């Protein structure tokens, strides 16, 4: 709610943000847009002392205080440069993935769009082939692991190898 109000009023928010490196920074942030990506709320905007527009995950905001200080969105800012119907545009390279899904996931995968240029093909054995383009190798890996034993990676080769490596690590853990 605070971020929504600040976006409408174009006022900065002081935030303490937990980075991927597990370091908390205290900065003044100018929020432009709230959006949902991979089941997490995010905000697009920029730190007041930076020229770069960035994405922040709201669940990593440790604390926030509205300042009431007005900011101006740069004239060169275009939301379409950062967001599209699939979420964040500048979130890494796009990779074509091809998965074969079995049992309940063969049906469930037909009910949702997971990436760009998605196709879903029903197979005679009851499985489903999902082909689409997705961003961010780590997110793709977690996505595939979420299907567990009901998923077989058909393409790309790097993802097959990553799944084999991860499975070996998991086996050693148990």
C-alpha positions as YAML, in Angstrom:
chain: A
units: angstrom
residues:
- id: 1
  name: UNK
  ca: [0.00, 0.00, 0.00]
- id: 2
  name: UNK
  ca: [2.84, 2.41, 0.84]
- id: 3
  name: UNK
  ca: [4.56, 1.64, -2.46]
- id: 4
  name: UNK
  ca: [1.29, 2.09, -4.40]
- id: 5
  name: UNK
  ca: [0.66, 5.47, -2.80]
- id: 6
  name: UNK
  ca: [4.24, 6.58, -3.47]
- id: 7
  name: UNK
  ca: [3.95, 5.53, -7.11]
- id: 8
  name: UNK
  ca: [0.79, 7.59, -7.59]
- id: 9
  name: UNK
  ca: [2.16, 10.60, -5.69]
- id: 10
  name: UNK
  ca: [5.67, 10.23, -7.20]
- id: 11
  name: UNK
  ca: [7.28, 10.40, -3.77]
- id: 12
  name: UNK
  ca: [10.45, 8.62, -2.62]
- id: 13
  name: UNK
  ca: [10.66, 5.89, 0.01]
- id: 14
  name: UNK
  ca: [13.59, 5.25, 2.32]
- id: 15
  name: UNK
  ca: [14.23, 1.52, 2.27]
- id: 16
  name: UNK
  ca: [16.52, -1.04, 3.79]
- id: 17
  name: UNK
  ca: [16.96, -3.75, 1.18]
- id: 18
  name: UNK
  ca: [18.47, -7.21, 1.54]
- id: 19
  name: UNK
  ca: [20.61, -8.01, -1.51]
- id: 20
  name: UNK
  ca: [21.31, -11.44, -3.02]
- id: 21
  name: UNK
  ca: [24.65, -11.28, -1.19]
- id: 22
  name: UNK
  ca: [22.74, -11.07, 2.11]
- id: 23
  name: UNK
  ca: [23.79, -7.47, 2.73]
- id: 24
  name: UNK
  ca: [21.30, -4.82, 3.88]
- id: 25
  name: UNK
  ca: [21.65, -1.39, 2.27]
- id: 26
  name: UNK
  ca: [19.86, 1.82, 3.24]
- id: 27
  name: UNK
  ca: [18.86, 3.92, 0.22]
- id: 28
  name: UNK
  ca: [16.32, 6.39, -1.09]
- id: 29
  name: UNK
  ca: [14.17, 4.70, -3.74]
- id: 30
  name: UNK
  ca: [11.86, 6.18, -6.39]
- id: 31
  name: UNK
  ca: [9.17, 3.59, -7.25]
- id: 32
  name: UNK
  ca: [7.59, 3.60, -10.73]
- id: 33
  name: UNK
  ca: [5.55, 0.40, -11.03]
- id: 34
  name: UNK
  ca: [4.42, -2.58, -8.92]
- id: 35
  name: UNK
  ca: [4.14, -5.94, -10.69]
- id: 36
  name: UNK
  ca: [4.06, -9.65, -10.03]
- id: 37
  name: UNK
  ca: [6.87, -11.88, -11.34]
- id: 38
  name: UNK
  ca: [7.32, -15.59, -10.54]
- id: 39
  name: UNK
  ca: [4.74, -15.37, -7.75]
- id: 40
  name: UNK
  ca: [6.58, -12.50, -6.04]
- id: 41
  name: UNK
  ca: [5.68, -8.81, -5.85]
- id: 42
  name: UNK
  ca: [8.34, -6.57, -7.39]
- id: 43
  name: UNK
  ca: [8.77, -2.86, -7.93]
- id: 44
  name: UNK
  ca: [10.42, -1.14, -10.87]
- id: 45
  name: UNK
  ca: [12.16, 2.15, -10.14]
- id: 46
  name: UNK
  ca: [15.52, 3.64, -9.31]
- id: 47
  name: UNK
  ca: [17.61, 4.68, -6.39]
- id: 48
  name: UNK
  ca: [17.61, 8.48, -6.06]
- id: 49
  name: UNK
  ca: [21.40, 8.60, -6.45]
- id: 50
  name: UNK
  ca: [21.54, 6.36, -9.54]
- id: 51
  name: UNK
  ca: [20.76, 6.67, -13.24]
- id: 52
  name: UNK
  ca: [19.89, 2.97, -13.60]
- id: 53
  name: UNK
  ca: [16.35, 1.65, -13.48]
- id: 54
  name: UNK
  ca: [16.15, -1.57, -11.47]
- id: 55
  name: UNK
  ca: [13.80, -4.25, -10.20]
- id: 56
  name: UNK
  ca: [13.47, -4.91, -6.45]
- id: 57
  name: UNK
  ca: [11.61, -7.79, -4.79]
- id: 58
  name: UNK
  ca: [9.29, -6.47, -2.10]
- id: 59
  name: UNK
  ca: [9.91, -9.48, 0.15]
- id: 60
  name: UNK
  ca: [13.54, -8.33, 0.47]
- id: 61
  name: UNK
  ca: [12.59, -4.86, 1.70]
- id: 62
  name: UNK
  ca: [13.49, -5.05, 5.40]
- id: 63
  name: UNK
  ca: [11.98, -1.69, 6.33]
- id: 64
  name: UNK
  ca: [10.57, 1.34, 4.56]
- id: 65
  name: UNK
  ca: [9.56, 4.89, 5.39]
- id: 66
  name: UNK
  ca: [7.65, 7.19, 3.04]
- id: 67
  name: UNK
  ca: [9.47, 10.51, 2.75]
- id: 68
  name: UNK
  ca: [6.94, 12.74, 1.00]
- id: 69
  name: UNK
  ca: [9.84, 13.98, -1.19]
- id: 70
  name: UNK
  ca: [8.72, 14.38, -4.80]
- id: 71
  name: UNK
  ca: [10.73, 12.86, -7.65]
- id: 72
  name: UNK
  ca: [10.53, 13.09, -11.43]
- id: 73
  name: UNK
  ca: [10.49, 10.11, -13.74]
- id: 74
  name: UNK
  ca: [13.14, 10.61, -16.47]
- id: 75
  name: UNK
  ca: [11.76, 11.68, -19.84]
- id: 76
  name: UNK
  ca: [13.60, 8.74, -21.43]
- id: 77
  name: UNK
  ca: [11.78, 6.18, -19.26]
- id: 78
  name: UNK
  ca: [9.45, 3.81, -21.10]
- id: 79
  name: UNK
  ca: [7.85, 1.02, -19.11]
- id: 80
  name: UNK
  ca: [7.82, -1.19, -22.21]
- id: 81
  name: UNK
  ca: [11.66, -1.19, -22.14]
- id: 82
  name: UNK
  ca: [11.52, -3.08, -18.82]
- id: 83
  name: UNK
  ca: [8.23, -5.00, -18.67]
- id: 84
  name: UNK
  ca: [6.22, -7.06, -21.11]
- id: 85
  name: UNK
  ca: [3.39, -9.59, -20.81]
- id: 86
  name: UNK
  ca: [5.88, -12.16, -19.43]
- id: 87
  name: UNK
  ca: [7.28, -9.89, -16.72]
- id: 88
  name: UNK
  ca: [10.77, -8.46, -16.64]
- id: 89
  name: UNK
  ca: [12.38, -7.90, -20.03]
- id: 90
  name: UNK
  ca: [15.90, -7.36, -18.75]
- id: 91
  name: UNK
  ca: [16.16, -10.52, -16.68]
- id: 92
  name: UNK
  ca: [18.77, -12.39, -18.67]
- id: 93
  name: UNK
  ca: [18.95, -14.26, -21.91]
- id: 94
  name: UNK
  ca: [15.97, -16.21, -23.27]
- id: 95
  name: UNK
  ca: [16.31, -19.99, -23.54]
- id: 96
  name: UNK
  ca: [14.05, -22.39, -25.39]
- id: 97
  name: UNK
  ca: [13.10, -25.29, -23.14]
- id: 98
  name: UNK
  ca: [11.28, -28.47, -24.01]
- id: 99
  name: UNK
  ca: [9.87, -30.67, -21.26]
- id: 100
  name: UNK
  ca: [7.81, -33.84, -21.17]
- id: 101
  name: UNK
  ca: [5.36, -33.91, -18.29]
- id: 102
  name: UNK
  ca: [3.56, -36.91, -16.86]
- id: 103
  name: UNK
  ca: [0.51, -37.80, -14.75]
- id: 104
  name: UNK
  ca: [-1.22, -34.80, -13.11]
- id: 105
  name: UNK
  ca: [1.33, -32.33, -14.48]
- id: 106
  name: UNK
  ca: [0.53, -33.43, -18.04]
- id: 107
  name: UNK
  ca: [-2.89, -31.85, -17.48]
- id: 108
  name: UNK
  ca: [-1.88, -28.93, -15.26]
- id: 109
  name: UNK
  ca: [0.75, -27.64, -17.67]
- id: 110
  name: UNK
  ca: [-1.99, -26.99, -20.23]
- id: 111
  name: UNK
  ca: [-3.70, -24.49, -17.95]
- id: 112
  name: UNK
  ca: [-1.02, -21.81, -17.69]
- id: 113
  name: UNK
  ca: [1.39, -19.78, -19.79]
- id: 114
  name: UNK
  ca: [4.96, -20.30, -18.59]
- id: 115
  name: UNK
  ca: [6.91, -18.41, -21.24]
- id: 116
  name: UNK
  ca: [7.07, -16.86, -24.69]
- id: 117
  name: UNK
  ca: [6.08, -18.77, -27.80]
- id: 118
  name: UNK
  ca: [4.58, -21.56, -25.71]
- id: 119
  name: UNK
  ca: [3.22, -24.69, -27.31]
- id: 120
  name: UNK
  ca: [1.66, -27.67, -25.54]
- id: 121
  name: UNK
  ca: [1.37, -31.01, -27.33]
- id: 122
  name: UNK
  ca: [-0.62, -33.93, -25.97]
- id: 123
  name: UNK
  ca: [1.07, -37.30, -26.49]
- id: 124
  name: UNK
  ca: [-0.56, -40.69, -27.10]
- id: 125
  name: UNK
  ca: [0.89, -42.03, -23.82]
- id: 126
  name: UNK
  ca: [-0.99, -39.34, -21.83]
- id: 127
  name: UNK
  ca: [2.06, -37.13, -21.30]
- id: 128
  name: UNK
  ca: [2.36, -33.54, -22.53]
- id: 129
  name: UNK
  ca: [5.26, -31.81, -24.26]
- id: 130
  name: UNK
  ca: [5.74, -28.19, -23.15]
- id: 131
  name: UNK
  ca: [7.93, -25.96, -25.33]
- id: 132
  name: UNK
  ca: [8.52, -22.31, -24.51]
- id: 133
  name: UNK
  ca: [11.16, -19.63, -24.03]
- id: 134
  name: UNK
  ca: [12.08, -18.63, -20.48]
- id: 135
  name: UNK
  ca: [14.63, -16.31, -18.87]
- id: 136
  name: UNK
  ca: [17.15, -16.77, -16.10]
- id: 137
  name: UNK
  ca: [18.87, -20.15, -15.86]
- id: 138
  name: UNK
  ca: [18.41, -20.42, -12.10]
- id: 139
  name: UNK
  ca: [14.66, -19.76, -12.38]
- id: 140
  name: UNK
  ca: [14.38, -22.34, -15.16]
- id: 141
  name: UNK
  ca: [16.19, -24.91, -13.01]
- id: 142
  name: UNK
  ca: [13.88, -24.29, -10.04]
- id: 143
  name: UNK
  ca: [10.86, -24.42, -12.35]
- id: 144
  name: UNK
  ca: [11.86, -27.85, -13.67]
- id: 145
  name: UNK
  ca: [12.70, -29.19, -10.20]
- id: 146
  name: UNK
  ca: [9.21, -28.18, -9.07]
- id: 147
  name: UNK
  ca: [7.73, -30.91, -11.27]
- id: 148
  name: UNK
  ca: [9.89, -33.53, -9.56]
- id: 149
  name: UNK
  ca: [9.82, -37.04, -11.01]
- id: 150
  name: UNK
  ca: [6.95, -36.10, -13.34]
- id: 151
  name: UNK
  ca: [9.18, -34.11, -15.69]
- id: 152
  name: UNK
  ca: [11.79, -35.08, -18.25]
- id: 153
  name: UNK
  ca: [13.96, -32.39, -19.84]
- id: 154
  name: UNK
  ca: [14.13, -32.88, -23.60]
- id: 155
  name: UNK
  ca: [15.99, -29.64, -24.46]
- id: 156
  name: UNK
  ca: [18.35, -27.80, -24.01]
- id: 157
  name: UNK
  ca: [21.39, -29.90, -23.27]
- id: 158
  name: UNK
  ca: [22.74, -27.53, -20.58]
- id: 159
  name: UNK
  ca: [19.48, -27.96, -18.62]
- id: 160
  name: UNK
  ca: [19.67, -31.76, -18.85]
- id: 161
  name: UNK
  ca: [23.24, -31.64, -17.51]
- id: 162
  name: UNK
  ca: [22.26, -29.21, -14.74]
- id: 163
  name: UNK
  ca: [19.43, -31.52, -13.66]
- id: 164
  name: UNK
  ca: [21.82, -34.51, -13.55]
- id: 165
  name: UNK
  ca: [24.31, -32.50, -11.47]
- id: 166
  name: UNK
  ca: [21.61, -31.30, -9.08]
- id: 167
  name: UNK
  ca: [20.17, -34.80, -8.67]
- id: 168
  name: UNK
  ca: [23.62, -36.15, -7.78]
- id: 169
  name: UNK
  ca: [24.06, -33.44, -5.16]
- id: 170
  name: UNK
  ca: [20.63, -34.21, -3.72]
- id: 171
  name: UNK
  ca: [21.37, -37.92, -3.61]
- id: 172
  name: UNK
  ca: [24.54, -37.26, -1.61]
- id: 173
  name: UNK
  ca: [22.59, -35.05, 0.78]
- id: 174
  name: UNK
  ca: [20.23, -37.89, 1.67]
...
